[in-house]
Amino acid sequence: MSVLHELAQALIEGRSSLARDLTEKALAAGHSPKDVLDSGLVAGMSVVGERFKRNDIFIPEVLLSARAMRAGMEVLKPLLASTGATMLAKVILGTVQGDLHDIGKDLVGMMLEGAGFQVINLGVNVSPDSFVQAVSNENAPLLAMSALLSTTMRYQRDTLEALKKAGLRDRVKVLIGGAPVTQEYADYIGADGYAPDAASAVEKAKELVG
Amino acid sequence: MTSRERVLAALEHREPDRVPVDLWLTAEAYRNLRSYLGMPVKETYPPGSTTWSMDCRAELDLVERLGVDIVRIGSRPPGGKGLTWLPDGTCVDEWGVRRRKVEFKTGTYLEIIDPPLKDATIEDLNDYPWPDPHDPAVVEGLREQARFIRENTPYAIHAQFGRGGIYEQAKYLRGEEQLYMDCAMNPEFVLALHEKLCQIEMEFNRVGIEAIGEYVDILRLSPEDLGTQTSTQLSPRMHEEMVRPFFKRSFGEAKRLLQEKNPRGKIQYHSCGAIYPLMRGLIDDGMDIFDPLQLRCKDFEPARLKADFGSDITFLGGIDVQQTLPLGTPAEVREEVRVRIKEMAPGGGYILASSHRLQPDIPPANVLAMYEAAKEYGKYPIKL
């Protein structure tokens, strides 16, 4: 098995110290940082995402895989920056105002990162204005918003309004998700996309800005 | 037929005169509803199912006004004090879990910060200040209340004594993400914590049943959320190893003790989310009633659940709080009630209610439409 294949496997199995070692080993063997990212980490996380979507694995297993991915990324990140490797687009990510739930949102963040996106995670309870500011400051082409509660999903609409008001709506695609959110709701409030789970969020993100 | 006879018939899978209905709501939704109906509104209402959950139990005047068939009662926190508010605006419940207020458009929720057992070891569990089910405040006044309802009203009595549960309370004490990681990497800790919490849940139920068991038609165990919108939280294998053995003990013991006092008493269990793969195990372990029937979850189509499990258990809930009640029109709510009754009510085994607490974002007109439609379409025999 090639070292990159082994690295992908280490992610799938959620073995973080092995993932770090194999990332270093792959680099030492002459693979470029971008190659290690694409054929190792991204390849592994894509299998994790697919399995999660099919309910073959569940939240604990995905959290372990994400930890393994982060262990590899810590080694890779500075090298990717210094070699000027092109990553996928920047994504502003957050849970909307009034909502402190972060597990689903963070799973989406891990999957996006695992697919090669640059994720700027604003955390939870993020006001429409803070989303707008981040989109503007980072010049990000994609905004992904989560809401677990029917009572807070209304802030997804407010954020879209705030983007319009700031004159940014045409510059950024908006992806929404969270337990009560549906495609109909996304259409109703004028979001560009909806994803029911973390793996679908990656597909949708690629479709919108990939 | 009295409300109680209606509920008992449904629970025993006989068709009553009409589909029974239940009411579960947040205190804010409760105030909205009372004010919409022109009923007197108090500044505060005592907490309902748990100290922190922001729900409340409807008073008899509203139960009567809406034609609800069930009255909810239950234990109080040890010491009787509920939440302790700290100078920084956060509060602590009887488990030592700290929360802060988070405002949204139509209300406030309390959300956990800084879970108290996040760094704990198995040894630390011995020294933790656990809530005491034997504190006299827990069942103070409860017997008089239950007797009053039985002797003076037509309603079925629904009681919850547990104050947090096993797997659910473990998430609050440990932090949800940390508990998931523990399930994968530190299962001994999860088992030790669940063991402790199982003993406490069982003891609260024992104390409550001792106090009023003969009056209790429905005993609701502490809610334990096992699902997300699209799947179970844990793999079925992890659930079997780390959660189910404790549920089996807790369900079995609660049912045995309740039925010693009231042979017709039933056990209700709540889980949010898409938990189809776990339903058979919950039934085998003693669940009689499942709430809240979150129909938008994956593989949770009501008709399918009725076909697969309807002869074994009663479903309570099923009117959607994620879309239809908060965002729909009264006509859409009525249509959902009609469809749900058509799917779930034949043969009994169904109590209509919202698919979770009524939230403050739900227009009171939609709530009234739900109860009116339930009465109109719910007449047996169902001919929809």
Coordinates of C-alpha atoms in Angstrom, one line a residue:
Chain A
M1 CA 0.0 0.0 0.0
S2 CA 1.4 3.4 -0.9
V3 CA 2.0 5.8 2.0
L4 CA -0.8 8.2 0.8
H5 CA -3.2 5.3 0.7
E6 CA -2.1 4.3 4.2
L7 CA -2.6 7.9 5.3
A8 CA -6.2 7.9 3.9
Q9 CA -6.8 4.7 5.8
A10 CA -5.5 6.1 9.0
L11 CA -8.0 8.9 8.7
I12 CA -10.8 6.5 8.0
E13 CA -9.9 4.6 11.1
G14 CA -9.5 7.7 13.2
R15 CA -5.9 7.1 14.2
S16 CA -4.5 10.6 14.8
S17 CA -0.9 9.9 15.8
L18 CA -0.5 7.5 12.9
A19 CA -2.0 10.1 10.6
R20 CA 0.6 12.6 11.7
D21 CA 3.5 10.1 11.3
L22 CA 2.3 9.1 7.8
T23 CA 1.9 12.8 6.7
E24 CA 5.6 13.3 7.7
K25 CA 6.6 10.1 6.0
A26 CA 4.8 11.0 2.8
L27 CA 6.5 14.4 2.7
A28 CA 9.9 12.8 3.4
A29 CA 9.3 10.4 0.6
G30 CA 9.1 13.4 -1.8
H31 CA 5.3 13.8 -2.2
S32 CA 4.3 17.5 -2.5
P33 CA 2.2 19.0 0.3
K34 CA -0.6 19.4 -2.1
D35 CA -0.4 15.8 -3.2
V36 CA -0.4 14.6 0.5
L37 CA -3.5 16.8 1.1
D38 CA -5.4 15.6 -2.0
S39 CA -4.5 11.9 -2.2
G40 CA -4.1 11.4 1.6
L41 CA -6.2 13.6 3.8
V42 CA -8.9 14.6 1.3
A43 CA -9.2 11.1 0.0
G44 CA -9.6 9.7 3.5
M45 CA -12.2 12.3 4.6
S46 CA -14.2 11.8 1.5
V47 CA -14.7 8.1 2.4
V48 CA -15.5 9.2 6.0
G49 CA -18.1 11.6 4.7
E50 CA -19.7 9.1 2.4
R51 CA -19.9 6.5 5.2
F52 CA -21.4 9.0 7.6
K53 CA -24.0 9.9 5.1
R54 CA -24.9 6.3 4.5
N55 CA -25.2 5.7 8.3
D56 CA -22.3 3.2 8.3
I57 CA -20.5 5.3 10.8
F58 CA -21.8 7.8 13.4
I59 CA -20.8 10.9 15.3
P60 CA -18.1 9.4 17.5
E61 CA -16.3 7.8 14.6
V62 CA -16.4 11.0 12.5
L63 CA -15.0 13.0 15.4
L64 CA -12.1 10.6 15.7
S65 CA -11.5 10.9 11.9
A66 CA -11.6 14.6 12.1
R67 CA -9.1 14.6 14.9
A68 CA -6.8 12.5 12.7
M69 CA -7.3 14.9 9.8
R70 CA -6.3 17.9 12.0
A71 CA -3.2 16.0 13.2
G72 CA -2.1 15.7 9.5
M73 CA -3.2 19.3 8.7
E74 CA -1.0 20.7 11.4
V75 CA 2.0 19.3 9.6
L76 CA 0.8 20.3 6.2
K77 CA -0.7 23.7 6.7
P78 CA 2.5 25.8 7.0
L79 CA 4.0 23.9 4.0
L80 CA 0.9 24.5 1.9
A81 CA 1.0 28.2 2.6
S82 CA 4.7 28.5 1.8
T83 CA 4.5 26.5 -1.5
G84 CA 1.5 28.6 -2.5
A85 CA -0.6 25.5 -3.2
T86 CA -4.1 26.4 -4.3
M87 CA -6.8 25.3 -2.0
L88 CA -10.5 25.3 -2.7
A89 CA -12.5 28.4 -1.8
K90 CA -12.8 30.2 1.5
V91 CA -16.0 29.4 3.4
I92 CA -17.4 31.4 6.3
L93 CA -19.1 29.0 8.7
G94 CA -21.2 29.6 11.8
T95 CA -24.2 28.8 13.9
V96 CA -26.8 31.6 13.7
Q97 CA -27.7 34.1 16.4
G98 CA -29.5 32.7 19.4
D99 CA -28.2 29.2 18.8
L100 CA -25.3 27.6 20.7
H101 CA -25.3 24.2 19.0
D102 CA -22.0 23.5 17.3
I103 CA -21.6 19.7 16.8
G104 CA -23.4 19.5 13.5
K105 CA -21.9 22.8 12.3
D106 CA -18.4 21.6 13.3
L107 CA -18.9 18.3 11.4
V108 CA -19.7 20.3 8.3
G109 CA -16.5 22.4 9.0
M110 CA -14.4 19.2 9.3
M111 CA -15.8 17.7 6.1
L112 CA -15.3 21.0 4.2
E113 CA -11.7 21.2 5.4
G114 CA -11.3 17.6 4.6
A115 CA -12.3 18.3 1.1
G116 CA -9.7 21.1 0.8
F117 CA -11.8 24.2 1.5
Q118 CA -10.4 27.0 3.7
V119 CA -12.8 27.1 6.5
I120 CA -13.2 30.2 8.7
N121 CA -15.3 29.0 11.6
L122 CA -17.0 31.9 13.4
G123 CA -18.4 29.6 16.1
V124 CA -21.9 29.8 17.6
N125 CA -24.4 32.6 18.2
V126 CA -23.1 34.6 15.2
S127 CA -25.2 37.7 14.5
P128 CA -26.1 38.6 10.9
D129 CA -23.8 41.6 11.1
S130 CA -20.8 39.4 12.2
F131 CA -21.5 37.1 9.2
V132 CA -21.6 40.1 6.9
Q133 CA -18.4 41.5 8.3
A134 CA -16.6 38.2 7.9
V135 CA -17.8 37.7 4.3
S136 CA -16.6 41.2 3.5
N137 CA -13.2 41.1 5.4
E138 CA -12.3 37.6 4.0
N139 CA -13.7 38.2 0.6
A140 CA -15.2 34.7 0.9
P141 CA -17.4 33.4 -2.0
L142 CA -19.3 31.0 0.3
L143 CA -21.2 31.4 3.6
A144 CA -22.5 28.3 5.4
M145 CA -25.0 28.8 8.2
S146 CA -26.4 26.3 10.7
A147 CA -29.5 26.4 13.0
L148 CA -30.6 23.5 15.2
L149 CA -33.8 25.2 16.3
S150 CA -37.0 26.3 14.5
T151 CA -36.8 29.4 16.7
T152 CA -33.4 30.3 15.4
M153 CA -33.5 29.3 11.8
R154 CA -35.2 32.7 11.2
Y155 CA -31.8 34.3 11.6
Q156 CA -30.7 32.6 8.4
R157 CA -33.2 34.8 6.6
D158 CA -32.1 37.9 8.6
T159 CA -28.5 37.2 7.6
L160 CA -29.5 37.0 3.9
E161 CA -31.3 40.3 4.3
A162 CA -28.2 41.8 6.0
L163 CA -26.0 40.6 3.1
K164 CA -28.4 42.3 0.7
K165 CA -28.3 45.5 2.7
A166 CA -24.5 45.5 2.7
G167 CA -24.5 45.1 -1.1
L168 CA -22.7 41.7 -0.7
R169 CA -25.5 39.3 -1.7
D170 CA -24.3 39.0 -5.3
R171 CA -20.7 38.3 -4.3
V172 CA -21.4 35.3 -2.0
K173 CA -23.3 32.1 -2.3
V174 CA -25.2 31.0 0.8
L175 CA -25.6 27.4 2.0
I176 CA -27.9 26.6 4.9
G177 CA -28.5 23.5 7.1
G178 CA -29.6 22.3 10.5
A179 CA -32.3 19.9 11.8
P180 CA -35.4 22.0 11.1
V181 CA -34.1 23.4 7.8
T182 CA -35.4 22.0 4.5
Q183 CA -34.9 22.7 0.7
E184 CA -38.3 24.4 0.7
Y185 CA -37.2 26.7 3.5
A186 CA -34.0 27.5 1.6
D187 CA -36.0 28.3 -1.5
Y188 CA -38.4 30.4 0.6
I189 CA -35.7 32.6 2.1
G190 CA -33.7 32.7 -1.1
A191 CA -30.6 30.8 0.0
D192 CA -28.5 29.3 -2.8
G193 CA -28.3 25.8 -1.4
Y194 CA -29.4 23.4 1.4
A195 CA -27.7 20.3 2.7
P196 CA -29.3 17.7 5.0
D197 CA -26.0 16.3 6.2
A198 CA -22.2 17.1 6.3
A199 CA -21.2 15.0 3.3
S200 CA -24.0 16.6 1.2
A201 CA -22.8 20.1 2.4
V202 CA -19.4 19.4 0.8
E203 CA -21.0 18.3 -2.5
K204 CA -23.2 21.4 -2.4
A205 CA -20.3 23.7 -1.6
K206 CA -18.3 22.3 -4.6
E207 CA -21.4 22.8 -6.8
L208 CA -21.7 26.4 -5.7
V209 CA -18.1 27.6 -5.7
G210 CA -15.8 24.6 -6.4
Chain B
M1 CA -66.3 8.7 28.0
T2 CA -64.1 10.8 30.4
S3 CA -60.7 12.0 29.3
R4 CA -59.0 9.4 31.4
E5 CA -61.1 6.6 29.9
R6 CA -60.3 7.9 26.5
V7 CA -56.5 7.9 27.2
L8 CA -56.6 4.4 28.8
A9 CA -58.5 3.0 25.9
A10 CA -55.9 4.4 23.4
L11 CA -53.1 3.0 25.6
E12 CA -54.7 -0.4 25.6
H13 CA -55.2 -0.3 21.9
R14 CA -58.9 0.0 21.9
E15 CA -60.7 2.7 19.9
P16 CA -62.1 5.3 22.3
D17 CA -64.8 7.9 21.3
R18 CA -62.1 10.2 19.8
V19 CA -58.4 10.5 19.6
P20 CA -57.0 11.7 22.9
V21 CA -54.8 14.9 22.9
D22 CA -51.9 16.0 25.0
L23 CA -50.2 19.4 25.5
W24 CA -46.5 20.1 26.0
L25 CA -45.1 23.6 25.7
T26 CA -42.5 26.1 26.8
A27 CA -43.5 28.7 29.4
E28 CA -43.2 31.4 26.8
A29 CA -45.5 29.6 24.4
Y30 CA -47.9 29.0 27.4
R31 CA -48.0 32.7 28.2
N32 CA -48.6 33.5 24.5
L33 CA -51.4 31.0 24.3
R34 CA -53.1 32.2 27.5
S35 CA -52.9 35.8 26.5
Y36 CA -54.3 35.0 23.0
L37 CA -57.3 33.2 24.7
G38 CA -57.8 36.2 27.0
M39 CA -56.9 34.1 30.1
P40 CA -55.0 35.5 33.0
V41 CA -51.2 35.3 32.6
K42 CA -48.7 35.0 35.5
E43 CA -45.2 36.5 35.4
T44 CA -43.6 33.1 35.9
Y45 CA -44.6 29.5 35.9
P46 CA -42.9 26.6 37.7
P47 CA -40.6 24.6 35.4
G48 CA -42.1 21.5 33.9
S49 CA -40.2 18.3 33.0
T50 CA -36.8 19.4 34.2
T51 CA -35.4 22.4 36.1
W52 CA -33.7 24.0 33.1
S53 CA -35.9 23.0 30.2
M54 CA -38.0 26.2 30.0
D55 CA -41.2 24.2 29.6
C56 CA -44.1 24.4 32.1
R57 CA -47.1 22.3 32.9
A58 CA -50.5 23.6 31.7
E59 CA -53.0 24.6 34.5
L60 CA -56.4 23.0 34.6
D61 CA -58.2 26.0 33.1
L62 CA -56.3 25.8 29.9
V63 CA -56.4 22.0 29.8
E64 CA -60.2 22.3 30.0
R65 CA -60.4 25.1 27.5
L66 CA -58.4 23.2 24.8
G67 CA -60.1 19.9 25.6
V68 CA -56.7 18.3 26.5
D69 CA -57.1 14.8 28.0
I70 CA -53.9 14.6 30.1
V71 CA -52.6 16.6 33.1
R72 CA -48.9 16.6 33.5
I73 CA -47.4 16.6 37.0
G74 CA -44.1 15.6 38.5
S75 CA -41.2 15.8 41.0
R76 CA -39.5 19.0 42.0
P77 CA -35.8 19.6 42.3
P78 CA -34.1 18.5 45.6
G79 CA -34.1 21.4 48.0
G80 CA -37.0 22.8 46.0
K81 CA -34.9 25.7 44.7
G82 CA -34.5 24.8 41.1
L83 CA -32.0 27.0 39.4
T84 CA -29.5 29.0 41.4
W85 CA -28.7 32.3 39.7
L86 CA -25.1 33.5 40.0
P87 CA -23.9 37.2 39.9
D88 CA -22.6 36.8 36.4
G89 CA -26.1 36.0 35.1
T90 CA -25.5 32.3 34.6
C91 CA -27.4 29.6 36.6
V92 CA -26.7 26.2 38.0
D93 CA -29.2 23.3 38.2
E94 CA -29.4 20.5 40.8
W95 CA -26.8 18.6 38.9
G96 CA -24.2 21.4 39.1
V97 CA -24.6 22.1 35.3
R98 CA -24.1 25.7 34.5
R99 CA -26.1 27.5 31.8
R100 CA -26.5 30.9 30.4
K101 CA -29.5 32.7 28.8
V102 CA -29.4 32.9 25.0
E103 CA -32.0 35.2 23.5
F104 CA -33.6 34.6 20.1
K105 CA -36.4 36.5 18.3
T106 CA -39.3 35.1 20.2
G107 CA -37.8 34.0 23.5
T108 CA -35.0 32.7 25.6
Y109 CA -33.3 29.4 26.0
L110 CA -30.8 28.2 28.6
E111 CA -27.7 26.6 27.1
I112 CA -24.9 24.8 28.8
I113 CA -21.5 26.3 29.4
D114 CA -18.5 24.7 31.0
P115 CA -19.8 21.1 31.7
P116 CA -18.8 20.2 35.3
L117 CA -17.4 16.7 34.6
K118 CA -15.5 17.6 31.4
D119 CA -12.1 16.7 32.9
A120 CA -13.4 14.1 35.5
T121 CA -12.0 10.6 36.0
I122 CA -13.9 7.6 37.1
E123 CA -12.7 8.2 40.7
D124 CA -14.0 11.8 40.6
L125 CA -17.6 10.4 40.2
N126 CA -17.5 9.1 43.8
D127 CA -17.0 12.6 45.2
Y128 CA -19.4 14.5 43.0
P129 CA -22.3 16.3 44.7
W130 CA -25.1 14.3 43.1
P131 CA -28.8 15.4 43.5
D132 CA -30.5 13.5 46.3
P133 CA -33.8 11.8 45.2
H134 CA -34.7 11.4 48.9
D135 CA -34.8 15.1 49.6
P136 CA -38.3 15.8 51.0
A137 CA -38.9 18.6 48.5
V138 CA -38.8 16.1 45.6
V139 CA -42.3 14.9 46.2
E140 CA -43.6 17.5 48.6
G141 CA -47.3 18.2 47.9
L142 CA -47.4 15.8 45.0
R143 CA -49.7 13.3 46.7
E144 CA -52.4 15.9 47.4
Q145 CA -52.1 17.2 43.9
A146 CA -52.5 13.8 42.3
R147 CA -55.4 12.9 44.6
F148 CA -57.1 16.2 43.8
I149 CA -56.8 15.7 40.0
R150 CA -58.1 12.1 40.3
E151 CA -61.0 13.0 42.5
N152 CA -62.1 16.3 41.0
T153 CA -61.2 16.2 37.3
P154 CA -61.8 13.7 34.4
Y155 CA -58.2 13.7 33.2
A156 CA -55.5 11.1 32.9
I157 CA -52.4 11.7 35.0
H158 CA -49.0 11.9 33.4
A159 CA -46.0 12.1 35.8
Q160 CA -42.3 12.5 35.4
F161 CA -40.1 12.0 38.4
G162 CA -36.6 11.6 36.8
R163 CA -34.7 14.8 36.6
G164 CA -32.2 14.3 33.8
G165 CA -31.8 10.7 32.8
I166 CA -28.8 8.6 32.0
Y167 CA -27.2 9.1 28.6
E168 CA -28.9 12.5 28.3
Q169 CA -27.6 13.7 31.6
A170 CA -24.2 12.3 30.9
K171 CA -24.0 14.6 27.8
Y172 CA -24.9 17.6 30.0
L173 CA -22.4 16.8 32.7
R174 CA -19.5 15.8 30.4
G175 CA -20.2 18.0 27.4
E176 CA -21.8 16.4 24.4
E177 CA -18.8 16.2 22.1
Q178 CA -16.6 14.9 24.9
L179 CA -19.1 12.2 25.6
Y180 CA -19.1 11.1 22.0
M181 CA -15.3 11.0 22.1
D182 CA -15.5 9.0 25.3
C183 CA -17.8 6.5 23.7
A184 CA -15.1 5.8 21.2
M185 CA -12.0 6.1 23.3
N186 CA -12.9 5.9 27.0
P187 CA -15.8 3.5 27.3
E188 CA -15.0 2.6 30.9
F189 CA -15.7 6.2 31.9
V190 CA -19.0 6.2 30.0
L191 CA -20.1 3.0 31.7
A192 CA -19.2 4.3 35.1
L193 CA -21.0 7.6 34.6
H194 CA -24.1 5.8 33.1
E195 CA -24.1 3.4 36.1
K196 CA -24.2 6.3 38.5
L197 CA -26.9 8.2 36.6
C198 CA -28.9 5.0 36.1
Q199 CA -29.0 4.5 39.9
I200 CA -30.2 8.1 40.4
E201 CA -32.8 8.0 37.7
M202 CA -34.2 4.7 39.1
E203 CA -34.2 6.2 42.6
F204 CA -36.1 9.3 41.6
N205 CA -38.7 7.0 39.9
R206 CA -38.9 4.8 42.9
V207 CA -39.5 7.7 45.2
G208 CA -42.1 9.2 42.9
I209 CA -44.0 5.9 42.4
E210 CA -43.9 5.3 46.2
A211 CA -45.6 8.7 46.7
I212 CA -48.3 8.6 44.0
G213 CA -47.9 5.4 41.9
E214 CA -51.6 4.4 42.2
Y215 CA -52.7 7.7 40.5
V216 CA -50.2 7.6 37.7
D217 CA -51.6 6.5 34.3
I218 CA -48.5 7.4 32.4
L219 CA -45.0 7.5 33.9
R220 CA -42.6 9.4 31.6
L221 CA -39.0 8.5 32.2
S222 CA -36.4 11.3 31.9
P223 CA -36.1 12.2 28.2
E224 CA -33.0 10.7 26.5
D225 CA -32.3 11.9 23.0
L226 CA -30.6 9.2 20.9
G227 CA -31.0 10.7 17.4
T228 CA -30.1 13.4 15.0
Q229 CA -32.3 14.5 12.2
T230 CA -30.9 11.9 9.9
S231 CA -29.5 9.0 12.1
T232 CA -28.8 7.7 15.6
Q233 CA -26.1 9.6 17.4
L234 CA -24.2 6.4 18.3
S235 CA -23.8 3.4 16.2
P236 CA -26.2 0.6 17.0
R237 CA -23.3 -1.4 18.4
M238 CA -22.2 1.4 20.8
H239 CA -25.8 1.9 21.8
E240 CA -26.1 -1.8 22.7
E241 CA -22.9 -1.7 24.7
M242 CA -23.0 1.6 26.4
V243 CA -26.6 2.8 26.7
R244 CA -29.1 0.0 26.3
P245 CA -28.1 -2.1 29.4
F246 CA -28.9 0.9 31.6
F247 CA -32.2 1.6 29.8
K248 CA -33.2 -2.0 30.2
R249 CA -32.7 -1.8 33.9
S250 CA -34.3 1.6 34.3
F251 CA -37.4 0.8 32.1
G252 CA -37.9 -2.6 33.7
E253 CA -37.7 -1.5 37.3
A254 CA -39.9 1.6 36.7
K255 CA -42.5 -0.6 35.0
R256 CA -42.4 -3.2 37.7
L257 CA -42.8 -0.7 40.5
L258 CA -45.5 1.3 38.8
Q259 CA -47.6 -1.8 37.9
E260 CA -47.4 -3.0 41.5
K261 CA -49.3 0.2 42.4
N262 CA -51.4 0.5 39.3
P263 CA -51.6 -2.5 37.0
R264 CA -52.8 -0.4 34.1
G265 CA -49.9 2.2 34.4
K266 CA -47.7 2.6 31.3
I267 CA -44.1 3.7 30.7
Q268 CA -43.5 6.6 28.3
Y269 CA -40.1 7.2 26.8
H270 CA -38.9 10.3 24.8
S271 CA -36.2 10.6 22.2
C272 CA -35.7 13.2 19.6
G273 CA -34.4 12.2 16.2
A274 CA -34.2 9.4 13.7
I275 CA -33.9 6.4 15.9
Y276 CA -35.8 3.8 13.8
P277 CA -33.0 1.1 14.2
L278 CA -33.3 1.4 18.1
M279 CA -37.1 1.2 18.3
R280 CA -37.4 -2.6 18.6
G281 CA -34.9 -2.7 21.5
L282 CA -36.7 0.1 23.3
I283 CA -40.0 -1.9 23.0
D284 CA -38.4 -5.1 24.2
D285 CA -37.0 -3.3 27.2
G286 CA -40.4 -2.1 28.3
M287 CA -41.4 1.1 26.5
D288 CA -45.2 1.4 26.2
I289 CA -45.5 4.9 24.8
F290 CA -43.1 6.7 22.5
D291 CA -42.9 10.4 22.2
P292 CA -42.7 12.8 20.3
L293 CA -42.9 11.2 16.8
Q294 CA -40.7 13.6 14.9
L295 CA -42.0 12.8 11.4
R296 CA -39.5 14.8 9.5
C297 CA -36.6 12.6 10.7
K298 CA -35.1 10.0 8.4
D299 CA -37.0 6.7 8.1
F300 CA -39.6 8.1 10.6
E301 CA -42.6 8.2 8.3
P302 CA -45.6 7.9 10.7
A303 CA -47.4 5.3 8.6
R304 CA -44.3 3.1 8.6
L305 CA -43.9 3.4 12.3
K306 CA -47.5 2.5 12.9
A307 CA -47.2 -0.5 10.6
D308 CA -44.0 -1.7 12.2
F309 CA -44.6 -0.9 15.9
G310 CA -48.2 0.2 16.2
S311 CA -49.5 -3.1 17.7
D312 CA -46.8 -2.9 20.4
I313 CA -46.8 0.7 21.6
T314 CA -48.7 3.9 21.6
F315 CA -47.4 7.0 19.8
L316 CA -47.7 10.4 21.4
G317 CA -47.0 13.5 19.3
G318 CA -46.7 13.8 15.6
I319 CA -47.8 17.3 14.7
D320 CA -44.7 18.9 13.3
V321 CA -43.0 21.7 15.3
Q322 CA -40.1 22.1 12.7
Q323 CA -42.2 23.5 9.8
T324 CA -46.0 23.1 9.9
L325 CA -46.8 24.6 13.3
P326 CA -44.3 27.5 13.3
L327 CA -44.4 28.4 9.6
G328 CA -47.7 26.9 8.2
T329 CA -51.2 28.4 8.1
P330 CA -54.1 27.1 10.3
A331 CA -55.4 25.3 7.2
E332 CA -52.1 23.5 6.7
V333 CA -52.1 22.6 10.4
R334 CA -55.6 21.1 10.0
E335 CA -54.5 19.1 7.0
E336 CA -51.5 17.7 8.9
V337 CA -53.8 16.7 11.8
R338 CA -56.2 15.0 9.4
V339 CA -53.4 13.0 7.7
R340 CA -51.8 12.1 11.0
I341 CA -55.1 10.8 12.5
K342 CA -55.7 8.8 9.3
E343 CA -52.3 7.2 9.6
M344 CA -52.0 6.7 13.3
A345 CA -55.4 6.5 15.0
P346 CA -57.0 3.3 13.7
G347 CA -57.2 0.7 16.4
G348 CA -56.1 3.2 19.1
G349 CA -52.5 3.5 20.2
Y350 CA -52.3 7.2 19.3
I351 CA -52.4 10.4 21.4
L352 CA -52.2 13.5 19.3
A353 CA -49.8 16.3 20.3
S354 CA -47.0 18.5 18.9
S355 CA -43.8 16.7 17.8
H356 CA -41.9 18.5 20.6
R357 CA -42.7 21.3 23.0
L358 CA -44.8 24.0 21.5
Q359 CA -42.3 26.8 21.1
P360 CA -42.9 30.6 21.4
D361 CA -42.5 31.0 17.6
I362 CA -45.7 29.1 17.0
P363 CA -48.7 31.3 16.4
P364 CA -51.5 30.5 18.9
A365 CA -54.0 30.4 16.0
N366 CA -52.1 27.3 14.8
V367 CA -52.2 25.7 18.2
L368 CA -56.0 26.2 18.4
A369 CA -56.3 24.8 14.8
M370 CA -54.5 21.7 15.9
Y371 CA -56.8 21.0 18.8
E372 CA -60.0 21.9 16.9
A373 CA -59.0 19.7 14.0
A374 CA -58.1 16.8 16.4
K375 CA -61.6 16.9 17.7
E376 CA -63.2 17.2 14.3
Y377 CA -61.2 14.5 12.5
G378 CA -60.5 12.3 15.5
K379 CA -63.9 10.8 16.0
Y380 CA -64.0 7.0 16.0
P381 CA -64.5 5.1 13.8
I382 CA -62.0 7.0 11.7
K383 CA -63.4 7.6 8.3
L384 CA -60.9 9.9 6.6

